[in-house]
JSON list of C-alpha atoms in Angstrom, two decimals:
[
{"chain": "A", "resi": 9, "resn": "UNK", "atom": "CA", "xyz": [0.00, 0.00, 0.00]},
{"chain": "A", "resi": 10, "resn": "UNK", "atom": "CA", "xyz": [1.45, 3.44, -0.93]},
{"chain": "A", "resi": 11, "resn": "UNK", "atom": "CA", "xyz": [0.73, 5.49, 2.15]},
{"chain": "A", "resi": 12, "resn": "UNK", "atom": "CA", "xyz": [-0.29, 9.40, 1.57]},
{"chain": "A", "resi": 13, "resn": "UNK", "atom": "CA", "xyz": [2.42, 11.66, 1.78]},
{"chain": "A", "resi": 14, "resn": "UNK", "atom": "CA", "xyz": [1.47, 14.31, 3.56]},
{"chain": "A", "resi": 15, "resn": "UNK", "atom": "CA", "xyz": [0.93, 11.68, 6.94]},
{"chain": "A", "resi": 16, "resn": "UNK", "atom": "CA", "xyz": [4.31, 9.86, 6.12]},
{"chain": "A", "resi": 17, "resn": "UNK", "atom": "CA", "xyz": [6.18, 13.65, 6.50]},
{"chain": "A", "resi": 18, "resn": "UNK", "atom": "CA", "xyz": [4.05, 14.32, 9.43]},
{"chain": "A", "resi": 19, "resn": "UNK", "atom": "CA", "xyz": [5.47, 11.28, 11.21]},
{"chain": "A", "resi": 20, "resn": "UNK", "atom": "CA", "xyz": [8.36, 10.62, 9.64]},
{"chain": "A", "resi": 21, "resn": "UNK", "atom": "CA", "xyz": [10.32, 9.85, 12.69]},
{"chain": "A", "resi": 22, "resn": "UNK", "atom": "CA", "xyz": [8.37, 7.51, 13.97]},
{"chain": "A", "resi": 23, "resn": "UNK", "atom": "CA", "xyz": [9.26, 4.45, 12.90]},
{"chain": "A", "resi": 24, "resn": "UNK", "atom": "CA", "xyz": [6.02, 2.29, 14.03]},
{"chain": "A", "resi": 25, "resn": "UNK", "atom": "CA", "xyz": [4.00, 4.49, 12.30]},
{"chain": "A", "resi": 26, "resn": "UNK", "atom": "CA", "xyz": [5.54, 3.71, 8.85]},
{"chain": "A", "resi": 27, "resn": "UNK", "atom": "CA", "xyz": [2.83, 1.73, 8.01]},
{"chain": "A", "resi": 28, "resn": "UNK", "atom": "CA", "xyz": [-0.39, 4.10, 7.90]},
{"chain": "A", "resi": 29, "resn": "UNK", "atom": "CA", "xyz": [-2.20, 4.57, 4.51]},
{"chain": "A", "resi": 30, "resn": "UNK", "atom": "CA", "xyz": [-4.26, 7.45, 5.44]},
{"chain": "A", "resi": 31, "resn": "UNK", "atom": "CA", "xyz": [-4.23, 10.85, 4.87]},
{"chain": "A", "resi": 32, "resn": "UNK", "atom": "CA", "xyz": [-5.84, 14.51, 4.48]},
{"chain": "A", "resi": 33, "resn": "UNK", "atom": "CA", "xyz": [-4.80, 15.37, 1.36]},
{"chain": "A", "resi": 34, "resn": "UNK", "atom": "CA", "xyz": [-5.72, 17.34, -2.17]},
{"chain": "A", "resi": 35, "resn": "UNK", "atom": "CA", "xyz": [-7.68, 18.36, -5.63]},
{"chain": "A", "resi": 36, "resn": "UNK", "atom": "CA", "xyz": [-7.39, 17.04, -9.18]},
{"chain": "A", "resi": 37, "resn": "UNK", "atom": "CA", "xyz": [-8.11, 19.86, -11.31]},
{"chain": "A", "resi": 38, "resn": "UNK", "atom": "CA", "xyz": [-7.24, 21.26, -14.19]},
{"chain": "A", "resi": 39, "resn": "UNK", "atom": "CA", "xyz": [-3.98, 23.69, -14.36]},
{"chain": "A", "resi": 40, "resn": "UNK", "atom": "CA", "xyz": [-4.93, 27.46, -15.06]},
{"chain": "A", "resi": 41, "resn": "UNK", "atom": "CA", "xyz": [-3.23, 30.82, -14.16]},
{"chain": "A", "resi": 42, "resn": "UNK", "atom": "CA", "xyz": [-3.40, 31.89, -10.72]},
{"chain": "A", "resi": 43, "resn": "UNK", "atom": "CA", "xyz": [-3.92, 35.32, -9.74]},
{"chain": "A", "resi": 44, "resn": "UNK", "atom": "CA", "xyz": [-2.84, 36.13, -6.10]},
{"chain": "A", "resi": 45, "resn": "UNK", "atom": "CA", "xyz": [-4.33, 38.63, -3.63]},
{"chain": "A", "resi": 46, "resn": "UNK", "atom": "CA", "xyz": [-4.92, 39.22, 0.42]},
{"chain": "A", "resi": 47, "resn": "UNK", "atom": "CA", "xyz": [-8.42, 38.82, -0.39]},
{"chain": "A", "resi": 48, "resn": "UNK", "atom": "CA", "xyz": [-8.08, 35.43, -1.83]},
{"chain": "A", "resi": 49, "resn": "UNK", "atom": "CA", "xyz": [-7.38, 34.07, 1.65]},
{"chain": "A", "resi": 50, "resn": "UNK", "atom": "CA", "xyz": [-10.70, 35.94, 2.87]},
{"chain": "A", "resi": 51, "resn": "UNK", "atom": "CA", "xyz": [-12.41, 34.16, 0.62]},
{"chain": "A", "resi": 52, "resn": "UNK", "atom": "CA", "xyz": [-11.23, 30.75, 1.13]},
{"chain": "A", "resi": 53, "resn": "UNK", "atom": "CA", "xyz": [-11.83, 30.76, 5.16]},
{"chain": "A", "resi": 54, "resn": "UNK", "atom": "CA", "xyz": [-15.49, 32.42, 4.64]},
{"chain": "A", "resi": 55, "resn": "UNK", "atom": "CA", "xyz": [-15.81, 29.69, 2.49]},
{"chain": "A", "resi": 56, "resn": "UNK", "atom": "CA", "xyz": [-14.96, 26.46, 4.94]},
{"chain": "A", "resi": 57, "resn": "UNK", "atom": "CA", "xyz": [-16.08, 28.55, 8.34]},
{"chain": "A", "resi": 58, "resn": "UNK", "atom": "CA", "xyz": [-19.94, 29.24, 6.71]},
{"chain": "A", "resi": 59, "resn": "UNK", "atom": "CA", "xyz": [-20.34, 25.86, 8.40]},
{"chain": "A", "resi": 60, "resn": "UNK", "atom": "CA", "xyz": [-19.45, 24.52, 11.78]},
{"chain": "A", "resi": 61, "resn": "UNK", "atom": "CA", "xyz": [-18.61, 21.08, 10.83]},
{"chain": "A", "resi": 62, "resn": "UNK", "atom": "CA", "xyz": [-19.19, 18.61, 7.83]},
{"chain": "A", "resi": 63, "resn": "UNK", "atom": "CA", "xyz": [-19.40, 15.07, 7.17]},
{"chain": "A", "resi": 64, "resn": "UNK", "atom": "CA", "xyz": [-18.86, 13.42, 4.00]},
{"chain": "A", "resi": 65, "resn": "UNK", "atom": "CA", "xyz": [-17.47, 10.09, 2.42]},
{"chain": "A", "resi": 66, "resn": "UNK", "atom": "CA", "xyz": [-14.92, 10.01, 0.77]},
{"chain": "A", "resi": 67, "resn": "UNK", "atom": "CA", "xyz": [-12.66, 8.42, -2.32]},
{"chain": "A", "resi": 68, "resn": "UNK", "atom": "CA", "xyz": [-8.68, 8.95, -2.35]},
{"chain": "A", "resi": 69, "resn": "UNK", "atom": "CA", "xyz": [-6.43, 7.82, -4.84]},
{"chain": "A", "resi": 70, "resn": "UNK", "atom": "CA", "xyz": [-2.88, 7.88, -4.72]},
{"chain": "A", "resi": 71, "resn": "UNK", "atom": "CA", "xyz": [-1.37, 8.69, -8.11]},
{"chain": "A", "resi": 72, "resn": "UNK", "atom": "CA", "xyz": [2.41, 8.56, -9.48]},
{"chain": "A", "resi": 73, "resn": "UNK", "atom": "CA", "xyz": [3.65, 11.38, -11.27]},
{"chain": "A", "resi": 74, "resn": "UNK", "atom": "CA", "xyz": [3.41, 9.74, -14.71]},
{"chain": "A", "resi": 75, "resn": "UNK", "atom": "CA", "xyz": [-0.72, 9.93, -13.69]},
{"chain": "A", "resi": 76, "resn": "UNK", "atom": "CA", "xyz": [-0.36, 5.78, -12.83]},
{"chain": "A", "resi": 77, "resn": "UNK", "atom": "CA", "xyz": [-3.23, 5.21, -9.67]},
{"chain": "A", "resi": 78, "resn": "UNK", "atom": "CA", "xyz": [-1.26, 3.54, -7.19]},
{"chain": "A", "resi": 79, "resn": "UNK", "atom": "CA", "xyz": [-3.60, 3.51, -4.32]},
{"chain": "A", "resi": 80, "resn": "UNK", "atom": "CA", "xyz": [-7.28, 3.83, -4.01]},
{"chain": "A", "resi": 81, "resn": "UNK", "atom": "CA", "xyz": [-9.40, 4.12, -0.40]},
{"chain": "A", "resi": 82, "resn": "UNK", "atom": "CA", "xyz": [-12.49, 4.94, 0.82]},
{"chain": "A", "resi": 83, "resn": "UNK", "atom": "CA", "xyz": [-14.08, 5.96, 4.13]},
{"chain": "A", "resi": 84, "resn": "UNK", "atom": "CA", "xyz": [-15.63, 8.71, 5.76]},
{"chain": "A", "resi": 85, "resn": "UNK", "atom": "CA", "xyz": [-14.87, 11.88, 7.85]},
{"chain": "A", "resi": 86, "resn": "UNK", "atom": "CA", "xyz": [-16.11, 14.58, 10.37]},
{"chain": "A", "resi": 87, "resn": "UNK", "atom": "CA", "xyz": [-14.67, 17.51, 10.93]},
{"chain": "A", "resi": 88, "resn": "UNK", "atom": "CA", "xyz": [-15.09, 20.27, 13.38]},
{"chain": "A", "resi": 89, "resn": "UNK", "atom": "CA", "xyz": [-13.34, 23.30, 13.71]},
{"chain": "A", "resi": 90, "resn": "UNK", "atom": "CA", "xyz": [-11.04, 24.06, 15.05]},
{"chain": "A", "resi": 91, "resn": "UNK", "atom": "CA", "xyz": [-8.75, 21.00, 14.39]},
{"chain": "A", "resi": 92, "resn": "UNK", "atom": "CA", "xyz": [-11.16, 18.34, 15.27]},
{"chain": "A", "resi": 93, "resn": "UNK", "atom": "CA", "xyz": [-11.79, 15.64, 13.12]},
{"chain": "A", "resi": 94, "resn": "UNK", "atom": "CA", "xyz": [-12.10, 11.81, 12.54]},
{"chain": "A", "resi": 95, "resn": "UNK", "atom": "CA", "xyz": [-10.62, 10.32, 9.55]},
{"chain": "A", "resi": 96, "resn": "UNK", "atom": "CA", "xyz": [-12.10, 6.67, 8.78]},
{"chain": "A", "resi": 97, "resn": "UNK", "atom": "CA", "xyz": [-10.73, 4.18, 6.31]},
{"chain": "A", "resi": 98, "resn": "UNK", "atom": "CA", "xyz": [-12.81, 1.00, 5.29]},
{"chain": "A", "resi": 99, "resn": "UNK", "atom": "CA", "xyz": [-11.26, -2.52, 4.27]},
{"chain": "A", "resi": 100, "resn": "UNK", "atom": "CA", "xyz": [-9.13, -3.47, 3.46]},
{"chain": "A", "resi": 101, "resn": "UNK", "atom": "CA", "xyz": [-6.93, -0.40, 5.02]},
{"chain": "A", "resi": 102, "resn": "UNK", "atom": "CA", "xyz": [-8.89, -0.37, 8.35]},
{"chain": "A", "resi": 103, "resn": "UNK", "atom": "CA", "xyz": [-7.54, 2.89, 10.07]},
{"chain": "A", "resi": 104, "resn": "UNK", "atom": "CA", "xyz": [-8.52, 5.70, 12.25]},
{"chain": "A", "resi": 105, "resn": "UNK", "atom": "CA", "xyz": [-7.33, 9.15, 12.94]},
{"chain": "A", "resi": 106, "resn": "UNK", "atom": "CA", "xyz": [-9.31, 11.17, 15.82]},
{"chain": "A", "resi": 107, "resn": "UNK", "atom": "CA", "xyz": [-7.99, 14.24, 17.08]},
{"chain": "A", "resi": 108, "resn": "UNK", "atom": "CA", "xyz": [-10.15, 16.49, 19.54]},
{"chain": "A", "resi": 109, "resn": "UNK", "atom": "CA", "xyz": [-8.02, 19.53, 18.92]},
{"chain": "A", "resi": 110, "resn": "UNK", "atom": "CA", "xyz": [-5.41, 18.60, 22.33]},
{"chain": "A", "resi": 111, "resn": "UNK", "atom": "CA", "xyz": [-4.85, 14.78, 21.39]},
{"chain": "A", "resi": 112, "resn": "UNK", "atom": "CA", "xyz": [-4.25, 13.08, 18.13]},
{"chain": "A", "resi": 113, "resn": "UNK", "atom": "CA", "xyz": [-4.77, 9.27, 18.03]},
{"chain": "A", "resi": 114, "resn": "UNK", "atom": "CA", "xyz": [-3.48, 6.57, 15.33]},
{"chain": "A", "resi": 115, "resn": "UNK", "atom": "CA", "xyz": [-5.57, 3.43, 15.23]},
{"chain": "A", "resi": 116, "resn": "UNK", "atom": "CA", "xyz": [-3.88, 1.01, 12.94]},
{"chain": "A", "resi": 117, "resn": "UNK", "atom": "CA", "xyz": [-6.12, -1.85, 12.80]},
{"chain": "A", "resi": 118, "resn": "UNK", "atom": "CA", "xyz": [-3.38, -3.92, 10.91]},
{"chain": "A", "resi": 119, "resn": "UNK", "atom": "CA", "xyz": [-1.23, -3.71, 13.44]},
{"chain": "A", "resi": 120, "resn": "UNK", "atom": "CA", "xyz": [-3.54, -3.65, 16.39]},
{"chain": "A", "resi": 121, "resn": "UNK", "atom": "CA", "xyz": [-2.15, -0.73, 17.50]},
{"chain": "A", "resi": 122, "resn": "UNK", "atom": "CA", "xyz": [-3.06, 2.86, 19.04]},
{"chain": "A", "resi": 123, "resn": "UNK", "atom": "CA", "xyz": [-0.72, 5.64, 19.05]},
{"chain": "A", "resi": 124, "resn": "UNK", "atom": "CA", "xyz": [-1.38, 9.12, 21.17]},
{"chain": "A", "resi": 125, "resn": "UNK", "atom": "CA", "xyz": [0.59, 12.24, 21.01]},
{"chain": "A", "resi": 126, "resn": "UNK", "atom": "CA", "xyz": [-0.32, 16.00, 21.45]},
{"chain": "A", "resi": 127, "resn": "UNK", "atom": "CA", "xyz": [-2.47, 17.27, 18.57]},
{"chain": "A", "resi": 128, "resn": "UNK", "atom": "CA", "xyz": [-0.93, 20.62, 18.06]},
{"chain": "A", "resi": 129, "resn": "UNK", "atom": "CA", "xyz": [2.65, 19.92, 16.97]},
{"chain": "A", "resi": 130, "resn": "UNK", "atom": "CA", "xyz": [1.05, 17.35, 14.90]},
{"chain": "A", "resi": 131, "resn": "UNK", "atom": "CA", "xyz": [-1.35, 17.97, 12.72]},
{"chain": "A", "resi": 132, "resn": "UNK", "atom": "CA", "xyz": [-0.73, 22.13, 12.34]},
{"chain": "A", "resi": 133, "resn": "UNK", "atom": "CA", "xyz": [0.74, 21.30, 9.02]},
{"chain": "A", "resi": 134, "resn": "UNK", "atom": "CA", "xyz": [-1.66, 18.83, 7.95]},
{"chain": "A", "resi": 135, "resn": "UNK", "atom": "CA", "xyz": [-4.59, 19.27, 5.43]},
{"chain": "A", "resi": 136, "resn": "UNK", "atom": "CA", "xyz": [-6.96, 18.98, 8.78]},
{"chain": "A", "resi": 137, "resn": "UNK", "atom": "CA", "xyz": [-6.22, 22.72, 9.59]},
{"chain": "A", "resi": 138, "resn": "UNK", "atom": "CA", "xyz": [-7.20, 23.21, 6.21]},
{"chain": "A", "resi": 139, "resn": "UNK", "atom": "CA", "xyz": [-11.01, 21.94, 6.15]},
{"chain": "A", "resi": 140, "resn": "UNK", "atom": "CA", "xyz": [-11.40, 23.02, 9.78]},
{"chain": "A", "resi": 141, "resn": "UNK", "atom": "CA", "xyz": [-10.69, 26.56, 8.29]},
{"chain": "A", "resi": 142, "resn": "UNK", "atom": "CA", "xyz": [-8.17, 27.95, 11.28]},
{"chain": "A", "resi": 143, "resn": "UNK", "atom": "CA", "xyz": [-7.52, 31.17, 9.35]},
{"chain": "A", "resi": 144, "resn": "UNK", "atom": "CA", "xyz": [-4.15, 32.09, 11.61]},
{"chain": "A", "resi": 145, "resn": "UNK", "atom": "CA", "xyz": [-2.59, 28.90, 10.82]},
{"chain": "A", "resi": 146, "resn": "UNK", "atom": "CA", "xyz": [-3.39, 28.73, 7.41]},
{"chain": "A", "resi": 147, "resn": "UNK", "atom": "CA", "xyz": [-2.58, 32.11, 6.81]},
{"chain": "A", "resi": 148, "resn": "UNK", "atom": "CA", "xyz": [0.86, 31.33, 8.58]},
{"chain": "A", "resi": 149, "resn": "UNK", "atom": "CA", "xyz": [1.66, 28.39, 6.64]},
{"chain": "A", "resi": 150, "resn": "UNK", "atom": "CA", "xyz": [0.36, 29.08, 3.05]},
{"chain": "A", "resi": 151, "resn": "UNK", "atom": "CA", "xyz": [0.04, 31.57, 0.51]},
{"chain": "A", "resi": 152, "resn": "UNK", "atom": "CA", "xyz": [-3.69, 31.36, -0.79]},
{"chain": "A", "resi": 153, "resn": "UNK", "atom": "CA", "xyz": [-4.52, 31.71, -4.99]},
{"chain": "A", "resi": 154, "resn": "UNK", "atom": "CA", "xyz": [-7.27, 31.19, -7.04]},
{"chain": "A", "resi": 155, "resn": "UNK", "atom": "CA", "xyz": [-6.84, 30.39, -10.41]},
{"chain": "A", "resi": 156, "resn": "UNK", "atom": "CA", "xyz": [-8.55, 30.89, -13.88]},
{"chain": "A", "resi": 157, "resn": "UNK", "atom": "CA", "xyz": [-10.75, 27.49, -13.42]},
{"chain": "A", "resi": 158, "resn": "UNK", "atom": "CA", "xyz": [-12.31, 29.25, -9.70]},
{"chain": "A", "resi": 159, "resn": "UNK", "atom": "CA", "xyz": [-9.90, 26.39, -7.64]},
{"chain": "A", "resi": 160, "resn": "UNK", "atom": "CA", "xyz": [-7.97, 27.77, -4.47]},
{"chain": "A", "resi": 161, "resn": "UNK", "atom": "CA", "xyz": [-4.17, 26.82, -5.10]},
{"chain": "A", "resi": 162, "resn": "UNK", "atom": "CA", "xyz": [-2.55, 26.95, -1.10]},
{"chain": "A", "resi": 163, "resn": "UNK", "atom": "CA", "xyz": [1.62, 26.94, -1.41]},
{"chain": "A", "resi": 164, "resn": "UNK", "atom": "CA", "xyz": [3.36, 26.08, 1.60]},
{"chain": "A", "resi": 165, "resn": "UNK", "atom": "CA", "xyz": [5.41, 29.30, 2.89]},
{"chain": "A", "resi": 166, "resn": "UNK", "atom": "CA", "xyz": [7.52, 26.83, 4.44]},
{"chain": "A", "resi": 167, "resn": "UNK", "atom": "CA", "xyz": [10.60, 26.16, 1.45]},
{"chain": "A", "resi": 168, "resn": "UNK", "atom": "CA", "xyz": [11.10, 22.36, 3.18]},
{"chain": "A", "resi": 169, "resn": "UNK", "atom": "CA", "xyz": [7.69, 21.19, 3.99]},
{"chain": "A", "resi": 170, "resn": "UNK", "atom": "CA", "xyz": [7.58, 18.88, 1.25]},
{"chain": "A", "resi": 171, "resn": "UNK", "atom": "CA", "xyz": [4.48, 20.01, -0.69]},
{"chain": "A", "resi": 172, "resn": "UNK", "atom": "CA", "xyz": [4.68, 21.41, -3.52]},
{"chain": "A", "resi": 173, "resn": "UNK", "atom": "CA", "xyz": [0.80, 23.24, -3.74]},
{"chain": "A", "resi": 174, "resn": "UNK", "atom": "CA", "xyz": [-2.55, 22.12, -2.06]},
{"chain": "A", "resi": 175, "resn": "UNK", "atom": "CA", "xyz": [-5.41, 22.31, -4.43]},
{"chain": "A", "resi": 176, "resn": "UNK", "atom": "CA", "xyz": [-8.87, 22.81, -2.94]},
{"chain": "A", "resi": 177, "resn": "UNK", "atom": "CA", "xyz": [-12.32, 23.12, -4.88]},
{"chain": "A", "resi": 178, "resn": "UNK", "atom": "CA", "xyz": [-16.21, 23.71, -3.88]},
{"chain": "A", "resi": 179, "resn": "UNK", "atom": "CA", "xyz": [-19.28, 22.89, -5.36]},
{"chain": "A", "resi": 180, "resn": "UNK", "atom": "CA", "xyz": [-22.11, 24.84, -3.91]},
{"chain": "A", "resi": 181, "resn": "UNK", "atom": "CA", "xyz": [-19.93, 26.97, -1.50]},
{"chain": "A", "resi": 182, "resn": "UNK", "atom": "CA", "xyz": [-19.03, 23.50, 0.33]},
{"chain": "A", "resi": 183, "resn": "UNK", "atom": "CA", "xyz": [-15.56, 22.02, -0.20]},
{"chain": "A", "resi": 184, "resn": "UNK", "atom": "CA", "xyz": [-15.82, 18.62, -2.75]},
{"chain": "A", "resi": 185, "resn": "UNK", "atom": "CA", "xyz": [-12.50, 17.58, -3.76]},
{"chain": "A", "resi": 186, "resn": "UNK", "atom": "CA", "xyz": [-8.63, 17.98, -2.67]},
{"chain": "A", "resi": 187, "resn": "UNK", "atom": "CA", "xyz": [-5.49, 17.53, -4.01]},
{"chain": "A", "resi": 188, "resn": "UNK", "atom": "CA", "xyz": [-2.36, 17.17, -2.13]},
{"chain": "A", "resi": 189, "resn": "UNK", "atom": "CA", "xyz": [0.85, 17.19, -4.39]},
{"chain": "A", "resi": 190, "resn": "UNK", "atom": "CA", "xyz": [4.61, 16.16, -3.20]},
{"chain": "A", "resi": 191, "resn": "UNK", "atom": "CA", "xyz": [7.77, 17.92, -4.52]},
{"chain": "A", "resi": 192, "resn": "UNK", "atom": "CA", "xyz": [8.56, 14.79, -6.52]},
{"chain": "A", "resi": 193, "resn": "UNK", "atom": "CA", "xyz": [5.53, 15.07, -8.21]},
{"chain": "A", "resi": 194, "resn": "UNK", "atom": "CA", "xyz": [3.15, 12.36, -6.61]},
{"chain": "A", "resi": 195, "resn": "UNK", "atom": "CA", "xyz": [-0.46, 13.33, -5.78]},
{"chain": "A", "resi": 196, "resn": "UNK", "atom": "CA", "xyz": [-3.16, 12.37, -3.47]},
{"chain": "A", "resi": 197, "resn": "UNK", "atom": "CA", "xyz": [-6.72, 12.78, -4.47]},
{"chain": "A", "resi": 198, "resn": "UNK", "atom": "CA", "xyz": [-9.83, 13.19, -2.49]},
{"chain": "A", "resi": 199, "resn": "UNK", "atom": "CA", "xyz": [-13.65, 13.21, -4.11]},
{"chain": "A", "resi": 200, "resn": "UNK", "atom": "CA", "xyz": [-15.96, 14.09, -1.21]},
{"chain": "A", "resi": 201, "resn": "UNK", "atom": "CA", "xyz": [-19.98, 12.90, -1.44]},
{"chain": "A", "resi": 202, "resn": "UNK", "atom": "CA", "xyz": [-22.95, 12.86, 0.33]},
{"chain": "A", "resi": 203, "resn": "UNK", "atom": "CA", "xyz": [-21.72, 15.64, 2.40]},
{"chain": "A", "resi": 204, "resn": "UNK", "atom": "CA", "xyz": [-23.97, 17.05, 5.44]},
{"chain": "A", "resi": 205, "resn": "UNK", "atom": "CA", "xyz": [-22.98, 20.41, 6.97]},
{"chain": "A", "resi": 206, "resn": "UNK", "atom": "CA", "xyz": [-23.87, 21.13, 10.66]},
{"chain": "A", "resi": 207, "resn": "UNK", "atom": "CA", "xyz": [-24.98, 18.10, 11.44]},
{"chain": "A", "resi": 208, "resn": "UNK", "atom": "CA", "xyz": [-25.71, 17.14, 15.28]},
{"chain": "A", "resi": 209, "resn": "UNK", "atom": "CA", "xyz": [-23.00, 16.37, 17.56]},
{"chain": "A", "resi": 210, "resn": "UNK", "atom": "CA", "xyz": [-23.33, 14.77, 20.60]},
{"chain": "A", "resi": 211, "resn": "UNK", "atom": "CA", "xyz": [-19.50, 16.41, 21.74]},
{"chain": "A", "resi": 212, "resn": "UNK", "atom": "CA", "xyz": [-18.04, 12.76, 22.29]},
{"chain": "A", "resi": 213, "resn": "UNK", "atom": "CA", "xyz": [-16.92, 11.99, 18.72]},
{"chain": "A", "resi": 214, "resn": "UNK", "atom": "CA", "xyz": [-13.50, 13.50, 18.62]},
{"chain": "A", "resi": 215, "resn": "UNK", "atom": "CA", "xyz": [-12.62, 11.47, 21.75]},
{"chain": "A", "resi": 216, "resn": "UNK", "atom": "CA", "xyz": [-11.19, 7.81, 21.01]},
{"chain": "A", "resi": 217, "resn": "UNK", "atom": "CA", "xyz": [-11.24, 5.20, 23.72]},
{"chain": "A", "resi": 218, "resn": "UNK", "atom": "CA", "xyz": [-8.57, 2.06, 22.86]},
{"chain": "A", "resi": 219, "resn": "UNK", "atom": "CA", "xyz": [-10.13, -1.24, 22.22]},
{"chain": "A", "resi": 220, "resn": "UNK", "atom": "CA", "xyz": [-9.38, -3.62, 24.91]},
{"chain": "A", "resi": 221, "resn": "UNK", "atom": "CA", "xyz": [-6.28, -5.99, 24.22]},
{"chain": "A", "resi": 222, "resn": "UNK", "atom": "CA", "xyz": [-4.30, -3.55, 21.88]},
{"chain": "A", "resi": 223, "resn": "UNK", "atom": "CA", "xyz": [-1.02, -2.28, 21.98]},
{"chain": "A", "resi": 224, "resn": "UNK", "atom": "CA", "xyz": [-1.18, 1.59, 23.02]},
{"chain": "A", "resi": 225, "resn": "UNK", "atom": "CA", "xyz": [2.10, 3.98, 22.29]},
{"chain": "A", "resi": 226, "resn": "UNK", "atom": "CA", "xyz": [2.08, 7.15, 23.87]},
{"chain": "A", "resi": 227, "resn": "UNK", "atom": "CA", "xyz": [4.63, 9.58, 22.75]},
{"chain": "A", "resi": 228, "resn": "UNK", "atom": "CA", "xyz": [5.55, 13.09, 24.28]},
{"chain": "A", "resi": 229, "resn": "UNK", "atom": "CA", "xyz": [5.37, 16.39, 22.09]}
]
């Protein structure tokens, strides 16, 4: 399995974690010019904070950069700003990501195995700040664009963060597909459906409890 790239950078020195396939990630869209502004960022975080959480399911393919598919998953997520989200992943890649904003936690069915660490020096990089629409942090970590097709083009500020651009398109004012490419050229794709904005919480869903009998990791920040 070809895990997403933007998790494998995220984690990179942990080595038990090499094996998770999931990811937040980006939009496949067509290339057009992109026309810069302050504005631009304005737009995009009215866009994603007109609702206070979303769920969808979702498709995500993994493609080389000679366009080859070399992974495709599907699941479902919920996420609530600010930085609160679950990220499920259905068979065969059974794998969960929770984070309640303080605590992230890594479910790896496969290896029946649950890994917690601290949420913010985690995921502030991560494609989840993006859809929870924090507008410091994005504004700190990317330079926002729209281009001539109407798609928001994010480039990280950061020269080593190991994205080239973040690609991020709505349909309907809600946020349908992302697309999350590497410097060497690979891309993650994510097609949203059946989304539901504000849908009822009972404020327990961003909290994971371990299953009995598994191995739990706990690392400091």
């Amino acid at each position: 399995m070809v895990i997403a790239k933007f998790w494998l950078h995220l984690l990179r020195n942990n080595r038990n974690l090499m094996n998770i396939k999931i990811a937040l990630c980006l939009v496949c869209m067509l290339p057009g010019a992109v026309f810069a502004s302050e504005s631009n960022l304005k737009q995009f975080i009215a866009l994603l904070t007109q609702y206070d959480n979303f769920k969808a399911g979702f498709v995500q393919s993994t493609v080389s950069s000679d366009d080859s598919t070399l992974e495709s998953v599907e699941g479902e997520v919920l996420i609530k700003r600010p930085n609160q989200f679950v990220w499920l992943s259905y068979p065969p890649v059974e794998q969960e990501i929770v984070s309640n904003g303080k605590t992230l936690w890594i479910y790896d069915r496969d290896l029946d195995q649950v890994t917690i660490q601290p949420a913010k020096s985690k995921i502030q990089d991560s494609p989840a700040v993006i859809l929870s629409g924090d507008e410091q942090q994005i504004k700190r970590l990317y330079d926002v664009s729209l281009n001539s097709d109407g798609v928001y083009v994010l480039t990280p500020v950061k020269e080593n963060s190991g994205l080239s651009s973040i690609q991020v398109s709505f349909k309907e004012k809600v946020v349908n597909a992302l697309l999350f490419e590497d410097s060497l050229g690979q891309k993650t794709i994510i097609e949203l459906f059946d989304t539901k904005t504000n849908v009822a919480l009972d404020g327990h869903e961003f909290d994971f409890v371990p299953p009995d009998g598994v191995d739990v990791l706990e690392q400091a920040e």
